[in-house]
Short mmCIF file of N, CA and C in Angstrom, two decimals:
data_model
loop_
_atom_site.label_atom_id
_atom_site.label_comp_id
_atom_site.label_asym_id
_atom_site.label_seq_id
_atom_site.Cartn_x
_atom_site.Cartn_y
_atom_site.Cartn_z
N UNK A 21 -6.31 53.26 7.46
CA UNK A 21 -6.29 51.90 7.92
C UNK A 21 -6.63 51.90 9.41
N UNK A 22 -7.46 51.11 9.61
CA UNK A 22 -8.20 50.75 11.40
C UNK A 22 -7.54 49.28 11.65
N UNK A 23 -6.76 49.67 12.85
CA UNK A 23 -7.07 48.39 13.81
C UNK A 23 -8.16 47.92 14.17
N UNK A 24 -8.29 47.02 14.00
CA UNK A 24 -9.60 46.12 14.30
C UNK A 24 -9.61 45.13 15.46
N UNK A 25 -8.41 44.15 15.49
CA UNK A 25 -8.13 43.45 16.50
C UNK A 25 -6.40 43.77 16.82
N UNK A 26 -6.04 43.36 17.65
CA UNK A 26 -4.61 43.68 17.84
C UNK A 26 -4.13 42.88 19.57
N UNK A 27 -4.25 41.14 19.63
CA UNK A 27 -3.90 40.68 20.14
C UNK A 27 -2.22 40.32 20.81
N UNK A 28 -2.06 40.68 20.97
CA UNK A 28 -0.22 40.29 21.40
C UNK A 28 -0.36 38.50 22.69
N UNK A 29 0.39 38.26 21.65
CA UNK A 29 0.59 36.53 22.83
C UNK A 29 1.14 36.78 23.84
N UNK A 30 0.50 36.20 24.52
CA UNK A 30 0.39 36.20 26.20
C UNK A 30 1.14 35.65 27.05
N UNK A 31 1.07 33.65 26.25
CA UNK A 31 1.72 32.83 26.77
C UNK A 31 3.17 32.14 25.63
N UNK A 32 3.71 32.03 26.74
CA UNK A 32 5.50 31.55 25.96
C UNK A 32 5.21 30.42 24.46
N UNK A 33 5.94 30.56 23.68
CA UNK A 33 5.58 29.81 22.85
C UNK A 33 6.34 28.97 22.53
N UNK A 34 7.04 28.22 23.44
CA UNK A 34 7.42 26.97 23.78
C UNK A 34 6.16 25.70 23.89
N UNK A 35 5.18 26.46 24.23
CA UNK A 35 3.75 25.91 24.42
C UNK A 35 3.58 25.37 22.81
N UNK A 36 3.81 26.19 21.73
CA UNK A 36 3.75 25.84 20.46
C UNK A 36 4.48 24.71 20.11
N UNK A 37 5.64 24.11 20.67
CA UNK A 37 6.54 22.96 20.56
C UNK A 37 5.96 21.42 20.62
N UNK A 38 4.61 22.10 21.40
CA UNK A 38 3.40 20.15 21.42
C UNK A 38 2.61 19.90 20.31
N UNK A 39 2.80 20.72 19.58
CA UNK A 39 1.46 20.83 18.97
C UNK A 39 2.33 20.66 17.30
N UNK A 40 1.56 19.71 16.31
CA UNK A 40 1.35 19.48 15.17
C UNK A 40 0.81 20.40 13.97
N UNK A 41 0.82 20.91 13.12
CA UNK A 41 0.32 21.86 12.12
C UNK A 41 -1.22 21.07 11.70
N UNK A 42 -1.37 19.98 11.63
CA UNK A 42 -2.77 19.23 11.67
C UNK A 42 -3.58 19.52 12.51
N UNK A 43 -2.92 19.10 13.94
CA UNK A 43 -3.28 19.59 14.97
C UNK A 43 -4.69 20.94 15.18
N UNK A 44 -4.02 21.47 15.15
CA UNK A 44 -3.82 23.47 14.48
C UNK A 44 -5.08 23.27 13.54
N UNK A 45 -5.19 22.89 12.74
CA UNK A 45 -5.55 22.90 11.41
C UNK A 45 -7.24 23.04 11.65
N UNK A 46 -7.09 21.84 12.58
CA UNK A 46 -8.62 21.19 13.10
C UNK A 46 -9.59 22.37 13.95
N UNK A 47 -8.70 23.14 14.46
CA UNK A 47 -8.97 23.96 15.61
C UNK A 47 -9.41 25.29 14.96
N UNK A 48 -8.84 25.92 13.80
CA UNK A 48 -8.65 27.06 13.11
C UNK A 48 -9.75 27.08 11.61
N UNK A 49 -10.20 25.73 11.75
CA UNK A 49 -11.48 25.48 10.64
C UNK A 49 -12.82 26.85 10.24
N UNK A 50 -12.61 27.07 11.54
CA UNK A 50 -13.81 28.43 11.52
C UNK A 50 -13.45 29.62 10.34
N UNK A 51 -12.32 29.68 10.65
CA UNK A 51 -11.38 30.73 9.56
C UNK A 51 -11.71 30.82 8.17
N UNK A 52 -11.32 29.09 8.09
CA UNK A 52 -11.10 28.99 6.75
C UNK A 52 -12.11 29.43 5.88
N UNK A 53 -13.53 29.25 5.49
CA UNK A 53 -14.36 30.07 4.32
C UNK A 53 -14.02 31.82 4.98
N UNK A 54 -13.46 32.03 6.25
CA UNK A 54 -13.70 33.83 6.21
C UNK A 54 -12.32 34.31 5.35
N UNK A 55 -11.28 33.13 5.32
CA UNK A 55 -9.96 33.99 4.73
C UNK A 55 -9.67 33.50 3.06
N UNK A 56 -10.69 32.53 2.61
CA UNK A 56 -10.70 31.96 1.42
C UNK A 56 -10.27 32.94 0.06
N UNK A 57 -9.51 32.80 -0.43
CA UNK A 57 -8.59 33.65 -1.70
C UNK A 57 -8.29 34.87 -1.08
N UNK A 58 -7.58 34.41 -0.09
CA UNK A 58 -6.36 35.55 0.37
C UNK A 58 -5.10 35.27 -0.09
N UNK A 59 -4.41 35.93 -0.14
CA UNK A 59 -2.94 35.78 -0.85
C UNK A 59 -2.23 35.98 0.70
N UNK A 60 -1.15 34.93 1.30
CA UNK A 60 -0.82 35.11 2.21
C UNK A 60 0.70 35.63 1.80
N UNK A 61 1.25 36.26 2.29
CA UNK A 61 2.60 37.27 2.47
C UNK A 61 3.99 36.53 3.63
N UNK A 62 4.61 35.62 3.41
CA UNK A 62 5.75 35.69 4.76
C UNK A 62 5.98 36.81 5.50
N UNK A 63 5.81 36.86 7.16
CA UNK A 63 6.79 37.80 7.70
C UNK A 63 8.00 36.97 8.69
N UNK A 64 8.64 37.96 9.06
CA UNK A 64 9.67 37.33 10.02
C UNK A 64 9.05 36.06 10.97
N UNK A 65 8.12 36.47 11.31
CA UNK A 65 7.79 36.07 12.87
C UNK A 65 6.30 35.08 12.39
N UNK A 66 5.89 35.02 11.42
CA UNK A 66 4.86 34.71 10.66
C UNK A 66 3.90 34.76 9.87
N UNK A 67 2.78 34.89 9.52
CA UNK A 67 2.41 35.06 7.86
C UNK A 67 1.29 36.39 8.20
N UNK A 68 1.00 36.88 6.41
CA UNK A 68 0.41 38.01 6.76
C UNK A 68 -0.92 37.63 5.15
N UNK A 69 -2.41 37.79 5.57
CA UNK A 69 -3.08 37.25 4.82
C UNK A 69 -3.75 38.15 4.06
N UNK A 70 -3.73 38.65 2.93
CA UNK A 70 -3.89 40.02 2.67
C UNK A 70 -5.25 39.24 2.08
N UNK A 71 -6.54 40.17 2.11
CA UNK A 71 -7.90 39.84 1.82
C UNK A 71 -8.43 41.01 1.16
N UNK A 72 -9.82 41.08 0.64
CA UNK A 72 -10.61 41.90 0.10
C UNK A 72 -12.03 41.89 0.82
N UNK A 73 -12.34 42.11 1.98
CA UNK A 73 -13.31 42.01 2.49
C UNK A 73 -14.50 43.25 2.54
N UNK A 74 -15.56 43.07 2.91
CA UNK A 74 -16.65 44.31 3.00
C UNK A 74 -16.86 44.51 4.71
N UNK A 75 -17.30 45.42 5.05
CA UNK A 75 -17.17 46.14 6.42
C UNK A 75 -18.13 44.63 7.03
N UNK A 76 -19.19 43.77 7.00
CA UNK A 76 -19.66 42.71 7.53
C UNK A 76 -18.38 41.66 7.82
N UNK A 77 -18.12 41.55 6.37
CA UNK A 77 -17.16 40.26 6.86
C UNK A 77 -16.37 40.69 7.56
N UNK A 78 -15.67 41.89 7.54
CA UNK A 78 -14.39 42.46 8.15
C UNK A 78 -14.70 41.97 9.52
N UNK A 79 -16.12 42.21 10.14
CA UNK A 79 -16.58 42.15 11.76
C UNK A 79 -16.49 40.58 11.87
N UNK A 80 -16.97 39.73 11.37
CA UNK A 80 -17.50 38.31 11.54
C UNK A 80 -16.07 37.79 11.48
N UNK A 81 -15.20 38.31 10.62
CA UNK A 81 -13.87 37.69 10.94
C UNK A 81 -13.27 38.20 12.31
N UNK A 82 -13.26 39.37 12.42
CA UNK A 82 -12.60 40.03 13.90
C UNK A 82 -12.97 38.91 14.98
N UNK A 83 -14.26 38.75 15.35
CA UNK A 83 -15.38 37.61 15.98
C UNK A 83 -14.40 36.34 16.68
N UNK A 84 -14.39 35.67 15.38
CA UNK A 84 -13.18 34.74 15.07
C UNK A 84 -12.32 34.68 15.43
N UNK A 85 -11.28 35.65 14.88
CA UNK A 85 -9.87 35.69 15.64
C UNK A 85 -10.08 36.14 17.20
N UNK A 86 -11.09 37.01 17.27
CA UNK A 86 -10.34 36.83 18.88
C UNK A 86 -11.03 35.14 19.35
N UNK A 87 -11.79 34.78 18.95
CA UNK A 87 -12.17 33.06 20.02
C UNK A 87 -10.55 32.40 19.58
N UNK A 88 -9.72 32.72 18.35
CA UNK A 88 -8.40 31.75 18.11
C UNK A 88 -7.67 32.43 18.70
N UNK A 89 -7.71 33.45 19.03
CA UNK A 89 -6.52 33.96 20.14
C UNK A 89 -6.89 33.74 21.78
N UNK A 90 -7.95 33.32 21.71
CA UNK A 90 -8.09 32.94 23.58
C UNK A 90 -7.78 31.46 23.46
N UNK A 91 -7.80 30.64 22.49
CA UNK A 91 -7.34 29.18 21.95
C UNK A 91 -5.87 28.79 21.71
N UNK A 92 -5.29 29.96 21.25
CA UNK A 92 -3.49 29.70 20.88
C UNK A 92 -3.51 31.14 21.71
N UNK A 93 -2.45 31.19 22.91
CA UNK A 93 -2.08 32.22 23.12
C UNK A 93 -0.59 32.51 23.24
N UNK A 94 -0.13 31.57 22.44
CA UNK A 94 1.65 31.82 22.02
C UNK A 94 1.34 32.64 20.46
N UNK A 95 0.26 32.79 20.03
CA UNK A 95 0.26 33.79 18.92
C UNK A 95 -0.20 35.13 19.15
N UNK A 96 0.43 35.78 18.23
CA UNK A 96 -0.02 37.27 18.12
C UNK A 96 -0.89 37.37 17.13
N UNK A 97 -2.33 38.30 17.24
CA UNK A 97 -3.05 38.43 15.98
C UNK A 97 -3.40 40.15 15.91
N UNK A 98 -3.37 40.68 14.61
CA UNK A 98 -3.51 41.73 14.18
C UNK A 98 -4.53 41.72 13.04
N UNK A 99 -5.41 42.55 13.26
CA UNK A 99 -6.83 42.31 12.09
C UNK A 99 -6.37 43.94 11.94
N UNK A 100 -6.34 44.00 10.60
CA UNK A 100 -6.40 45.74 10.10
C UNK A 100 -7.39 45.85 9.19
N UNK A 101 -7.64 46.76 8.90
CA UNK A 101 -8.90 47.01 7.78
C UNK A 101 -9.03 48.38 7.54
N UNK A 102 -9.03 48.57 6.20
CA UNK A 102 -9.61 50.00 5.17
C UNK A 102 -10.02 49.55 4.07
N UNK A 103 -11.68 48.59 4.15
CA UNK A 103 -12.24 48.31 3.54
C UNK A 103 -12.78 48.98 1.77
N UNK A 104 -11.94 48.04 0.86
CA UNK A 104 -12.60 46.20 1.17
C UNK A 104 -11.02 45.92 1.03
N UNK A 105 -10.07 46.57 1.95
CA UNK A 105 -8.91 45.82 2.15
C UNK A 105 -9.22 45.22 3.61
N UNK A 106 -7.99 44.23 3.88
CA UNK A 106 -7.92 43.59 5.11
C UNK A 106 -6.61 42.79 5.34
N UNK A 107 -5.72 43.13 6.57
CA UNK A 107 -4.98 42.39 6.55
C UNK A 107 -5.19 41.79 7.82
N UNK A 108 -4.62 40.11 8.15
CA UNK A 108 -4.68 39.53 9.20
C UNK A 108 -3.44 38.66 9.23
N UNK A 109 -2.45 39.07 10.34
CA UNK A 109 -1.68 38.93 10.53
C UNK A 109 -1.48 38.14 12.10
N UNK A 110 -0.76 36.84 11.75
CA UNK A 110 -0.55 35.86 12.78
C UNK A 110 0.75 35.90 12.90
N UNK A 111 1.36 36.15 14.36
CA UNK A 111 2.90 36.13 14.58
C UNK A 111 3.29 35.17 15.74
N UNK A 112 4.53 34.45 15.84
CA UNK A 112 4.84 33.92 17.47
C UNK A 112 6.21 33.85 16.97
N UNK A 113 7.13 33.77 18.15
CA UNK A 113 8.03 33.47 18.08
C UNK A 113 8.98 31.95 18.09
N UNK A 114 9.95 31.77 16.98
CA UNK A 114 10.43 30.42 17.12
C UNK A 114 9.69 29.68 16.43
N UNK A 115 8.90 28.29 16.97
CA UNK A 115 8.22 27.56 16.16
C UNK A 115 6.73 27.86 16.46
N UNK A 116 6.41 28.89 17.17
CA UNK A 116 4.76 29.41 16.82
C UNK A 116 4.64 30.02 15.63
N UNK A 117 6.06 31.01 15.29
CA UNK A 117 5.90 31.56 14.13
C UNK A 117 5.73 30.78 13.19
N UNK A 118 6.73 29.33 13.10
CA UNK A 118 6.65 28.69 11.70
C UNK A 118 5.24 27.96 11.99
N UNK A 119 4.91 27.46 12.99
CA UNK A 119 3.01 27.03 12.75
C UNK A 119 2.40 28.06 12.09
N UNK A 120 2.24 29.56 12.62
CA UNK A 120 1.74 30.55 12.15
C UNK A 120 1.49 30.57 10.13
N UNK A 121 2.83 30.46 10.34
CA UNK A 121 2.90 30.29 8.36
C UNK A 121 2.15 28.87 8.05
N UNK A 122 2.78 28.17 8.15
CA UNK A 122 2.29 26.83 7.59
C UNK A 122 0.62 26.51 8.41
N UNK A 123 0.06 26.79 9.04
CA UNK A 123 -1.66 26.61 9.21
C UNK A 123 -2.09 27.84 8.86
N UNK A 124 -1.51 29.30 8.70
CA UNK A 124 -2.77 30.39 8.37
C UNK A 124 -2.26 30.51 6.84
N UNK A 125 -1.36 30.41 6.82
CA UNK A 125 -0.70 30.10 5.40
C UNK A 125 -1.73 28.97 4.20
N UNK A 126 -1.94 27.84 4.51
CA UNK A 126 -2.39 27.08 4.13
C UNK A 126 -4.16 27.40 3.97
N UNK A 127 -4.36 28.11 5.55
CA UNK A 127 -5.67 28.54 4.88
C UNK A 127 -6.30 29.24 3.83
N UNK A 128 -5.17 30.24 3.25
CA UNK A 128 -5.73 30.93 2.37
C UNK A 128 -5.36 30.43 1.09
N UNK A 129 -5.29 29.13 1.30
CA UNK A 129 -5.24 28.57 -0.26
C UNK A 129 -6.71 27.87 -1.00
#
């Protein structure tokens, strides 16, 4: 298994306390066809999107998450890959975490 991306949040995620899961939703659109029939996983801190990807998509998603991690930086993002597995994992603490679940959560439905 390769790290691929491995962002840690930067900024406090109290910052996450303004913001709406709609909100979110609008912003994180890019995602959605790259994480489409992922089975997402709960973690503590927030959700974990387990995928089947090929070494292209694996990159074009990496791409991605980092432009949503210079966009939300009360989240943590972790891209792993040992293709055609993939996991992508969004974390924050408090209520970044529960955005985390409920918008990356939702994407992979």
């Amino acid at each position: 298994m390769t790290v691929i991306v491995d962002l840690p949040a930067v900024r406090p995620a109290r910052l996450a306390a303004r913001l709406g899961a709609d909100d979110i939703r609008e912003h994180v659109r890019a995602l959605h066809d790259l994480v489409r029939g992922a089975r997402a996983e709960a973690l503590p801190r927030g959700v974990r999107l387990v995928l089947e990807r090929d070494v292209a998509a694996v990159a074009r998603l990496a791409d991605v998450v980092r432009a949503e991690a210079d966009g939300f930086p009360f989240w943590s993002f972790r891209l792993l890959a040992d293709p055609p597995a993939c996991w992508l994992e969004v974390t924050g603490t408090g209520r970044a975490g529960e955005l985390a679940r409920t918008v990356f959560g939702g994407l992979a439905e």
